Amino acid sequence: MSDNKLSTDSYKGVRDFYPEDMAIQRYIFQTWSKTAESFGFERYDASILEPSALYKAKGAENEEMVNEQTYTFIDRGDREVTLRPEMTPTVARMVAGQRHELTFPLRWYSIPNLFRYERPQRGRLREHWQLNCDMFGAEHAAADVEMIALAHKVLTDFGATPDMFEIKLNNRQVYSETLLHLAKSNDEEITNVQINAVIRHSDRIGKISPEEFTQGLVDIVGEKVASAIVDFIHNQGISDLPIPSRDKLISVAEGLSELGIKNVSLEPTLARGFDYYTGTIFEIFDTSDENNRALLGGGRYDNLTGMFGGEAIPGIGFGMGDVTMRDFLETHKLIPEYIRTTAPQVMVIPMETEQNLYAEGVAMKIRQAGHKVATDIGTRKVGKKIGSASDRGVQFVIVIGDEEMQNGNLTVKNLLTGEEQSGRIGKLMNFLDTK
Ligand code: HAM
């Protein structure tokens, strides 16, 4: 045999889901679906492969994402293909494609896996799943309020309390208008390209040093405006500035308050990394220091569907990641213990290989009554088989030896209570049901 053994590690930045991980993943997805559907959201899906053009088109473009973070390749027919790094361009494409058949306002959700070539770290991997909820065709602030209320409800449906997380709220226009005002009051000009660059740069504020942050601003808008922006961030709230869009931001915050959602803070520099956002933007953070990555991010993007032609349909939505979600649930001890138990409820244990097939028959009958049943057809001693059934959280065991096979009189033991019952298989079903 060669010494060059193949590694059992998964590819860098992606995860294998062993049964316990899978059970937790399913629990997360089921809770996501249930909450989204309770708000009347309908589920959709698409392929992980998209033509690369979708992410390069004007309106959807995001330089960092396209140039540094996508998995892009040329297929055998010379087409440029990308593994989707996010779902928003896809859902915009699907909605635009059937705009004449669909009824608006439309509420759709999906749980896609997404691929980003990022440096793997806590809360960031190269493949993650994301609950995406999006509403199209509603311009009123009530839509913005509803989307944030939905995100809030997802977390409370996991058992989270509002002190465990914080909703950060801003509005893209408010930030753009603030930048315009700061430039103007310093007798400087600022172009749209510069505004977008500042917005993207602001998205990195907690991730780089204050010096790097300021230097980045200087590179984009020069010393004078950069120092006005830094001063604004540290010393000034928007309430002092003449910002026309401020009312929109305030009405969303007030709407949330009316629905009883109070763990909201206005964040004048909250930027979000995508160029397509046009209004309300929001992120949710864990209040525990252990998790500093956003649990969720989203916002309003009123022009995105316009890139497929025709009049744009306004959209608003968010993405909530499974990696940060699991970290959040583990940190706050919100994963119920029973979720981690992946063992069957009943284990039928033959004492010798001669009873294996008989055990399979018994398992079949119990299965018909709707229980999860497996047989232990390994070659270990019966005591060891019972021990590992117990360790795995199996509730009932039925040991089958020569005698049981001959007379059909079986004994089922409840491993949690120690109770036993003997009889023919039909009679034992009731015992299994009483757990
Ligand atoms: P995003 O902020 O890039 O937004 O991602 C949303 C959430 O997905 C993040 O807050 C985080 O929980 C998770 N996430 C993102 N990247 C990673 C990663 N590399 N590893 C693990 N988790 C990650 C969007 O993707 C927008 N398309 C969301 C949206 C939907 N906006 C409107 N509709």
Coordinates of C-alpha atoms and ligand atoms in Angstrom, one line a residue:
M1 CA 0.0 0.0 0.0
S2 CA 1.3 3.5 -0.8
D3 CA 2.2 5.9 2.1
N4 CA 0.3 8.7 0.4
K5 CA -3.0 8.0 2.1
L6 CA -5.9 10.3 1.1
S7 CA -6.9 12.7 3.9
T8 CA -10.2 12.2 5.7
D9 CA -10.5 15.9 6.1
S10 CA -13.2 17.8 4.2
Y11 CA -12.3 20.6 1.8
K12 CA -11.1 23.8 3.5
G13 CA -13.8 25.9 5.0
V14 CA -16.7 23.4 4.4
R15 CA -18.3 21.0 6.9
D16 CA -19.1 17.4 7.1
F17 CA -22.4 16.8 8.9
Y18 CA -22.1 13.8 11.1
P19 CA -25.5 12.7 12.5
E20 CA -25.5 15.0 15.5
D21 CA -24.5 18.0 13.4
M22 CA -27.2 17.0 10.9
A23 CA -29.8 16.7 13.6
I24 CA -29.0 20.2 14.8
Q25 CA -29.0 21.5 11.2
R26 CA -32.4 20.0 10.6
Y27 CA -33.7 21.5 13.8
I28 CA -32.5 24.9 12.6
F29 CA -34.0 24.5 9.2
Q30 CA -37.3 23.2 10.5
T31 CA -37.6 26.2 12.9
W32 CA -36.7 28.6 10.1
S33 CA -39.3 27.1 7.8
K34 CA -42.0 27.0 10.4
T35 CA -41.6 30.7 11.4
A36 CA -41.3 31.9 7.7
E37 CA -44.5 30.0 6.8
S38 CA -46.3 31.4 9.9
F39 CA -45.8 34.8 8.2
G40 CA -47.3 33.4 4.9
F41 CA -43.9 33.0 3.1
E42 CA -43.8 30.4 0.3
R43 CA -40.8 28.3 -0.3
Y44 CA -38.8 28.4 -3.5
D45 CA -35.4 27.0 -4.6
A46 CA -32.9 27.2 -7.5
S47 CA -29.7 25.5 -8.6
I48 CA -26.4 26.4 -6.9
L49 CA -25.0 27.1 -10.4
E50 CA -25.7 30.5 -12.0
P51 CA -24.2 32.2 -15.0
S52 CA -21.4 34.5 -13.7
A53 CA -23.0 37.4 -15.6
L54 CA -25.7 37.6 -12.9
Y55 CA -23.1 38.8 -10.3
K56 CA -21.3 41.2 -12.7
A57 CA -24.4 43.0 -14.1
K58 CA -24.8 46.6 -13.2
G59 CA -26.9 46.9 -10.1
A60 CA -25.9 43.5 -8.6
E61 CA -22.2 44.1 -8.8
N62 CA -20.1 43.8 -5.7
E63 CA -16.4 44.0 -6.6
E64 CA -15.1 42.2 -3.5
M65 CA -17.6 39.5 -3.9
V66 CA -17.1 39.0 -7.6
N67 CA -13.3 39.4 -7.8
E68 CA -12.2 37.7 -4.6
Q69 CA -15.0 35.6 -3.1
T70 CA -16.7 33.6 -5.8
Y71 CA -16.1 30.1 -7.0
T72 CA -16.2 30.7 -10.7
F73 CA -15.2 28.3 -13.5
I74 CA -15.6 27.7 -17.3
D75 CA -17.8 24.8 -18.1
R76 CA -17.2 22.3 -21.0
G77 CA -19.4 24.5 -23.3
D78 CA -17.2 27.6 -22.6
R79 CA -19.8 29.2 -20.3
E80 CA -18.7 31.1 -17.3
V81 CA -20.4 29.7 -14.2
T82 CA -20.5 30.7 -10.5
L83 CA -21.5 28.8 -7.4
R84 CA -24.0 31.2 -6.0
P85 CA -22.4 33.3 -3.2
E86 CA -25.8 34.7 -2.2
M87 CA -29.5 34.2 -3.1
T88 CA -30.7 37.7 -3.7
P89 CA -29.7 38.0 -7.4
T90 CA -31.3 34.6 -8.0
V91 CA -34.6 35.4 -6.4
A92 CA -34.7 38.8 -8.3
R93 CA -34.1 36.8 -11.5
M94 CA -36.9 34.4 -10.7
V95 CA -39.4 37.1 -9.7
A96 CA -38.5 39.2 -12.8
G97 CA -38.9 36.1 -15.0
Q98 CA -42.5 35.6 -13.9
R99 CA -43.5 39.1 -13.1
H100 CA -46.7 38.9 -15.1
E101 CA -47.9 35.7 -13.5
L102 CA -47.1 36.5 -9.9
T103 CA -49.3 38.3 -7.4
F104 CA -47.8 41.1 -5.4
P105 CA -46.9 41.7 -2.6
L106 CA -45.2 38.4 -2.8
R107 CA -43.4 36.7 0.1
W108 CA -40.9 33.9 -0.6
Y109 CA -38.3 32.1 1.4
S110 CA -35.6 29.6 0.7
I111 CA -32.7 27.8 2.6
P112 CA -29.9 27.7 0.0
N113 CA -26.3 26.7 0.5
L114 CA -23.9 29.4 -0.6
F115 CA -20.2 29.5 -1.5
R116 CA -17.8 32.3 -0.7
Y117 CA -14.0 32.0 -0.9
E118 CA -13.4 33.6 2.5
R119 CA -10.8 33.0 5.1
P120 CA -12.4 30.4 7.4
Q121 CA -12.9 31.7 10.9
R122 CA -15.5 31.6 13.7
G123 CA -18.8 32.5 12.0
R124 CA -17.3 32.5 8.5
L125 CA -16.9 29.5 6.3
R126 CA -16.7 28.8 2.5
E127 CA -20.0 27.0 2.4
H128 CA -22.9 28.0 4.5
W129 CA -26.7 27.8 4.4
Q130 CA -28.8 30.9 4.7
L131 CA -32.5 31.4 5.5
N132 CA -33.5 34.0 2.8
C133 CA -36.8 35.7 3.3
D134 CA -37.8 38.4 0.7
M135 CA -40.9 40.4 0.0
F136 CA -41.5 41.9 -3.4
G137 CA -43.9 44.6 -4.5
A138 CA -44.4 46.4 -1.3
E139 CA -43.0 49.9 -0.8
H140 CA -44.6 50.9 2.5
A141 CA -42.5 51.0 5.6
A142 CA -44.9 48.3 7.0
A143 CA -43.0 45.9 4.8
D144 CA -39.7 46.9 6.3
V145 CA -41.2 46.5 9.8
E146 CA -42.6 43.1 9.0
M147 CA -39.3 41.7 7.7
I148 CA -37.5 42.8 10.8
A149 CA -40.3 41.5 13.0
L150 CA -40.0 38.1 11.1
A151 CA -36.2 38.0 11.8
H152 CA -37.0 38.8 15.5
K153 CA -39.6 36.1 15.6
V154 CA -37.2 33.5 14.1
L155 CA -34.9 34.1 17.1
T156 CA -37.6 34.1 19.7
D157 CA -39.1 30.9 18.2
F158 CA -35.7 29.3 19.1
G159 CA -36.3 30.4 22.7
A160 CA -34.1 33.5 22.5
T161 CA -35.0 36.5 24.6
P162 CA -34.5 40.0 23.4
D163 CA -31.6 40.7 25.7
M164 CA -29.6 38.0 23.7
F165 CA -29.5 39.9 20.5
E166 CA -29.6 43.4 19.1
I167 CA -31.1 44.8 15.9
K168 CA -29.0 47.4 14.2
L169 CA -30.9 49.6 11.9
N170 CA -30.0 52.2 9.3
N171 CA -31.1 53.5 5.9
R172 CA -28.8 53.6 2.9
Q173 CA -30.2 56.9 1.7
V174 CA -29.7 58.5 5.1
Y175 CA -26.1 57.5 5.0
S176 CA -25.6 58.8 1.4
E177 CA -27.4 62.0 2.3
T178 CA -25.2 62.4 5.4
L179 CA -22.1 62.0 3.2
L180 CA -23.4 64.5 0.7
H181 CA -24.1 67.0 3.5
L182 CA -20.7 66.5 5.2
A183 CA -18.9 67.0 1.8
K184 CA -21.0 70.1 1.0
S185 CA -20.5 71.7 4.4
N186 CA -16.7 71.3 3.9
D187 CA -17.0 72.9 0.4
E188 CA -16.0 69.6 -1.2
E189 CA -17.6 67.5 -3.9
I190 CA -18.4 63.9 -3.5
T191 CA -19.5 61.6 -6.4
N192 CA -21.8 58.6 -6.3
V193 CA -18.8 56.4 -6.9
Q194 CA -17.1 57.8 -3.9
I195 CA -20.3 57.6 -1.8
N196 CA -20.6 53.9 -2.6
A197 CA -16.9 53.3 -1.9
V198 CA -17.3 55.0 1.5
I199 CA -20.4 52.9 2.3
R200 CA -18.6 49.7 1.4
H201 CA -15.6 50.8 3.4
S202 CA -17.8 51.7 6.4
D203 CA -19.0 48.1 6.4
R204 CA -15.5 47.1 7.6
I205 CA -15.5 49.5 10.6
G206 CA -15.4 46.9 13.4
K207 CA -13.1 44.6 11.4
I208 CA -10.1 46.9 10.9
S209 CA -8.1 49.3 13.2
P210 CA -9.3 52.9 13.5
E211 CA -6.2 54.1 11.7
E212 CA -6.8 51.8 8.8
F213 CA -10.4 52.9 8.7
T214 CA -9.5 56.6 8.6
Q215 CA -6.7 56.0 6.0
G216 CA -9.3 54.1 3.8
L217 CA -11.6 57.1 4.0
V218 CA -8.7 59.5 3.1
D219 CA -7.9 57.4 0.1
I220 CA -11.5 57.7 -1.1
V221 CA -12.5 61.3 -0.3
G222 CA -9.4 63.1 0.8
E223 CA -8.3 64.4 4.3
K224 CA -11.0 67.0 4.8
V225 CA -14.1 65.0 4.2
A226 CA -12.6 61.9 5.8
S227 CA -12.1 63.8 9.0
A228 CA -15.7 65.1 8.9
I229 CA -16.9 61.6 8.5
V230 CA -14.8 60.3 11.4
D231 CA -16.1 63.2 13.5
F232 CA -19.7 62.4 12.5
I233 CA -19.2 58.8 13.4
H234 CA -17.8 59.5 16.9
N235 CA -19.5 62.7 17.9
Q236 CA -22.6 63.5 16.0
G237 CA -26.0 61.9 15.6
I238 CA -28.1 62.3 12.5
S239 CA -30.7 64.2 14.5
D240 CA -28.5 67.4 14.1
L241 CA -28.3 67.1 10.3
P242 CA -30.7 68.1 7.5
I243 CA -31.3 64.6 6.1
P244 CA -34.5 64.3 4.0
S245 CA -34.7 60.5 4.4
R246 CA -34.5 60.5 8.1
D247 CA -38.3 60.2 8.5
K248 CA -38.2 56.8 6.7
L249 CA -35.7 55.5 9.1
I250 CA -37.6 56.8 12.1
S251 CA -40.9 55.3 10.8
V252 CA -39.4 51.8 10.7
A253 CA -38.0 52.2 14.2
E254 CA -41.3 53.4 15.5
G255 CA -43.2 50.6 13.7
L256 CA -41.0 48.1 15.4
S257 CA -41.6 49.7 18.7
E258 CA -45.4 49.5 18.1
L259 CA -45.1 45.8 17.6
G260 CA -43.3 45.5 20.9
I261 CA -39.8 45.1 19.4
K262 CA -37.5 47.3 21.5
N263 CA -34.0 45.8 21.1
V264 CA -33.3 48.1 18.2
S265 CA -30.5 50.6 17.8
L266 CA -30.0 53.2 15.1
E267 CA -26.5 52.8 13.6
P268 CA -25.6 55.7 11.4
T269 CA -22.6 53.9 9.9
L270 CA -24.2 50.5 9.3
A271 CA -23.5 50.1 5.6
R272 CA -23.9 46.5 4.4
G273 CA -21.6 45.2 1.7
F274 CA -23.8 45.1 -1.3
D275 CA -24.4 48.0 -3.7
Y276 CA -28.0 47.0 -4.5
Y277 CA -29.5 48.2 -1.2
T278 CA -31.4 51.5 -1.6
G279 CA -33.2 52.1 1.7
T280 CA -33.7 50.4 5.0
I281 CA -30.7 48.2 6.0
F282 CA -30.4 46.1 9.1
E283 CA -28.2 43.5 10.9
I284 CA -28.7 41.4 14.0
F285 CA -25.9 40.8 16.4
D286 CA -25.5 38.4 19.3
T287 CA -25.0 40.4 22.5
S288 CA -22.5 37.7 23.8
D289 CA -18.9 38.7 23.2
E290 CA -18.2 35.1 22.0
N291 CA -19.9 35.8 18.7
N292 CA -19.0 39.1 17.0
R293 CA -20.2 38.2 13.4
A294 CA -23.7 39.3 12.3
L295 CA -26.4 36.6 12.7
L296 CA -28.3 38.2 9.9
G297 CA -28.2 41.0 7.4
G298 CA -30.7 42.5 5.0
G299 CA -32.3 45.5 3.5
R300 CA -34.4 47.1 0.9
Y301 CA -33.3 46.9 -2.8
D302 CA -35.8 48.7 -5.0
N303 CA -34.0 48.5 -8.3
L304 CA -32.5 45.0 -8.5
T305 CA -35.1 43.4 -10.7
G306 CA -34.7 46.3 -13.1
M307 CA -31.5 44.7 -14.6
F308 CA -33.7 42.1 -16.2
G309 CA -35.6 44.8 -18.1
G310 CA -39.0 46.3 -17.4
E311 CA -39.9 48.4 -14.5
A312 CA -38.2 47.4 -11.3
I313 CA -40.2 45.7 -8.6
P314 CA -39.2 46.9 -5.1
G315 CA -37.8 44.2 -2.8
I316 CA -36.8 43.8 0.8
G317 CA -35.3 40.8 2.6
F318 CA -32.7 39.3 4.7
G319 CA -30.3 36.4 4.9
M320 CA -29.7 34.5 8.2
G321 CA -26.7 32.1 8.3
D322 CA -26.6 28.6 9.8
V323 CA -23.0 28.9 11.1
T324 CA -23.7 32.0 13.2
M325 CA -27.1 30.6 14.1
R326 CA -25.7 27.5 15.6
D327 CA -23.0 29.5 17.5
F328 CA -25.7 31.7 18.9
L329 CA -27.9 28.7 19.9
E330 CA -24.9 26.9 21.5
T331 CA -23.7 30.0 23.3
H332 CA -27.1 30.7 24.8
K333 CA -27.8 27.0 25.5
L334 CA -30.9 27.0 23.3
I335 CA -30.5 23.6 21.6
P336 CA -32.9 21.2 23.4
E337 CA -31.0 18.0 24.5
Y338 CA -33.4 15.7 22.7
I339 CA -32.5 17.2 19.4
R340 CA -29.0 15.7 19.6
T341 CA -30.4 12.1 20.1
T342 CA -30.3 10.5 16.7
A343 CA -30.7 6.9 17.9
P344 CA -33.8 4.9 17.1
Q345 CA -36.5 4.5 19.8
V346 CA -36.3 0.7 19.8
M347 CA -33.4 -1.7 19.3
V348 CA -34.0 -5.3 18.6
I349 CA -31.0 -7.3 19.8
P350 CA -30.3 -10.8 18.6
M351 CA -28.1 -12.8 20.9
E352 CA -26.5 -14.9 18.2
T353 CA -26.3 -14.5 14.4
E354 CA -28.9 -17.3 14.1
Q355 CA -31.5 -14.9 15.4
N356 CA -30.6 -12.0 13.1
L357 CA -33.3 -12.6 10.5
Y358 CA -35.9 -13.2 13.1
A359 CA -34.9 -9.9 14.7
E360 CA -35.3 -8.2 11.3
G361 CA -38.9 -9.6 11.1
V362 CA -39.7 -8.3 14.6
A363 CA -38.3 -4.9 13.7
M364 CA -40.5 -4.8 10.6
K365 CA -43.7 -5.4 12.7
I366 CA -42.8 -2.7 15.2
R367 CA -42.0 -0.3 12.4
Q368 CA -45.5 -0.8 11.0
A369 CA -46.8 0.7 14.2
G370 CA -44.8 3.9 13.4
H371 CA -41.8 3.5 15.6
K372 CA -38.1 4.1 14.7
V373 CA -36.5 0.7 15.0
A374 CA -33.1 -0.8 14.3
T375 CA -31.5 -4.2 14.9
D376 CA -28.1 -4.7 16.4
I377 CA -26.8 -7.4 14.1
G378 CA -23.2 -6.9 15.2
T379 CA -21.2 -9.7 16.7
R380 CA -20.6 -8.3 20.2
K381 CA -21.9 -9.9 23.3
V382 CA -25.5 -9.0 24.3
G383 CA -24.4 -7.0 27.4
K384 CA -22.3 -4.7 25.2
K385 CA -25.1 -4.3 22.7
I386 CA -27.5 -3.2 25.5
G387 CA -24.8 -0.9 26.9
S388 CA -24.3 0.9 23.6
A389 CA -28.1 1.2 23.0
S390 CA -28.4 2.8 26.3
D391 CA -25.4 5.2 25.7
R392 CA -27.0 6.3 22.4
G393 CA -30.3 7.1 24.0
V394 CA -32.3 4.2 22.7
Q395 CA -35.4 3.9 24.9
F396 CA -36.5 0.3 24.4
V397 CA -34.6 -2.9 23.8
I398 CA -35.9 -6.4 22.9
V399 CA -33.4 -9.2 23.3
I400 CA -34.0 -12.2 21.1
G401 CA -32.4 -15.5 21.9
D402 CA -33.1 -19.1 20.8
E403 CA -36.1 -19.3 23.2
E404 CA -37.8 -16.2 22.1
M405 CA -37.4 -17.3 18.5
Q406 CA -38.9 -20.7 19.3
N407 CA -42.0 -19.5 21.2
G408 CA -42.5 -15.9 20.0
N409 CA -42.7 -14.7 23.6
L410 CA -40.7 -11.5 23.7
T411 CA -39.5 -9.2 26.5
V412 CA -39.2 -5.4 25.9
K413 CA -37.3 -3.3 28.4
N414 CA -37.6 0.4 28.9
L415 CA -34.0 1.5 29.5
L416 CA -35.0 4.8 31.0
T417 CA -37.3 3.4 33.7
G418 CA -36.1 -0.2 34.0
E419 CA -39.7 -1.5 33.4
E420 CA -40.2 -4.7 31.5
Q421 CA -43.1 -6.4 29.7
S422 CA -43.3 -9.8 28.1
G423 CA -45.8 -11.2 25.7
R424 CA -46.5 -11.6 22.0
I425 CA -45.4 -8.9 19.7
G426 CA -48.9 -7.4 19.3
K427 CA -49.3 -7.0 23.0
L428 CA -46.0 -5.3 23.4
M429 CA -46.9 -2.5 21.0
N430 CA -49.0 -0.9 23.8
F431 CA -46.0 -0.9 26.1
L432 CA -44.0 0.9 23.4
D433 CA -46.7 3.4 23.0
T434 CA -46.8 4.3 26.7
K435 CA -43.4 5.9 26.8
Ligands
HAM1 P1 -24.9 38.9 3.9 O1 -24.8 39.9 5.0 O2 -23.7 38.7 3.0 O3 -26.2 39.2 3.1 O4 -25.2 37.5 4.6 C1 -26.2 37.3 5.5 C2 -25.8 36.4 6.7 O5 -25.3 35.2 6.2 C3 -24.7 36.9 7.6 O6 -25.2 37.8 8.5 C4 -24.2 35.6 8.1 O7 -25.0 35.1 9.2 C5 -24.3 34.7 7.0 N1 -23.1 34.6 6.2 C6 -22.6 35.3 5.2 N2 -21.4 34.9 4.7 C7 -21.1 33.8 5.5 C8 -20.0 32.9 5.5 N3 -18.9 33.1 4.7 N4 -20.0 31.9 6.4 C9 -21.0 31.8 7.3 N5 -22.1 32.6 7.3 C10 -22.1 33.6 6.4 C11 -26.6 38.5 2.0 O8 -26.1 37.5 1.6 C12 -27.8 39.2 1.4 N6 -28.0 38.5 0.0 C13 -29.0 39.0 2.3 C14 -30.3 39.5 1.7 C15 -31.4 38.8 1.3 N7 -30.6 40.8 1.5 C16 -31.8 40.9 1.0 N8 -32.3 39.7 0.9

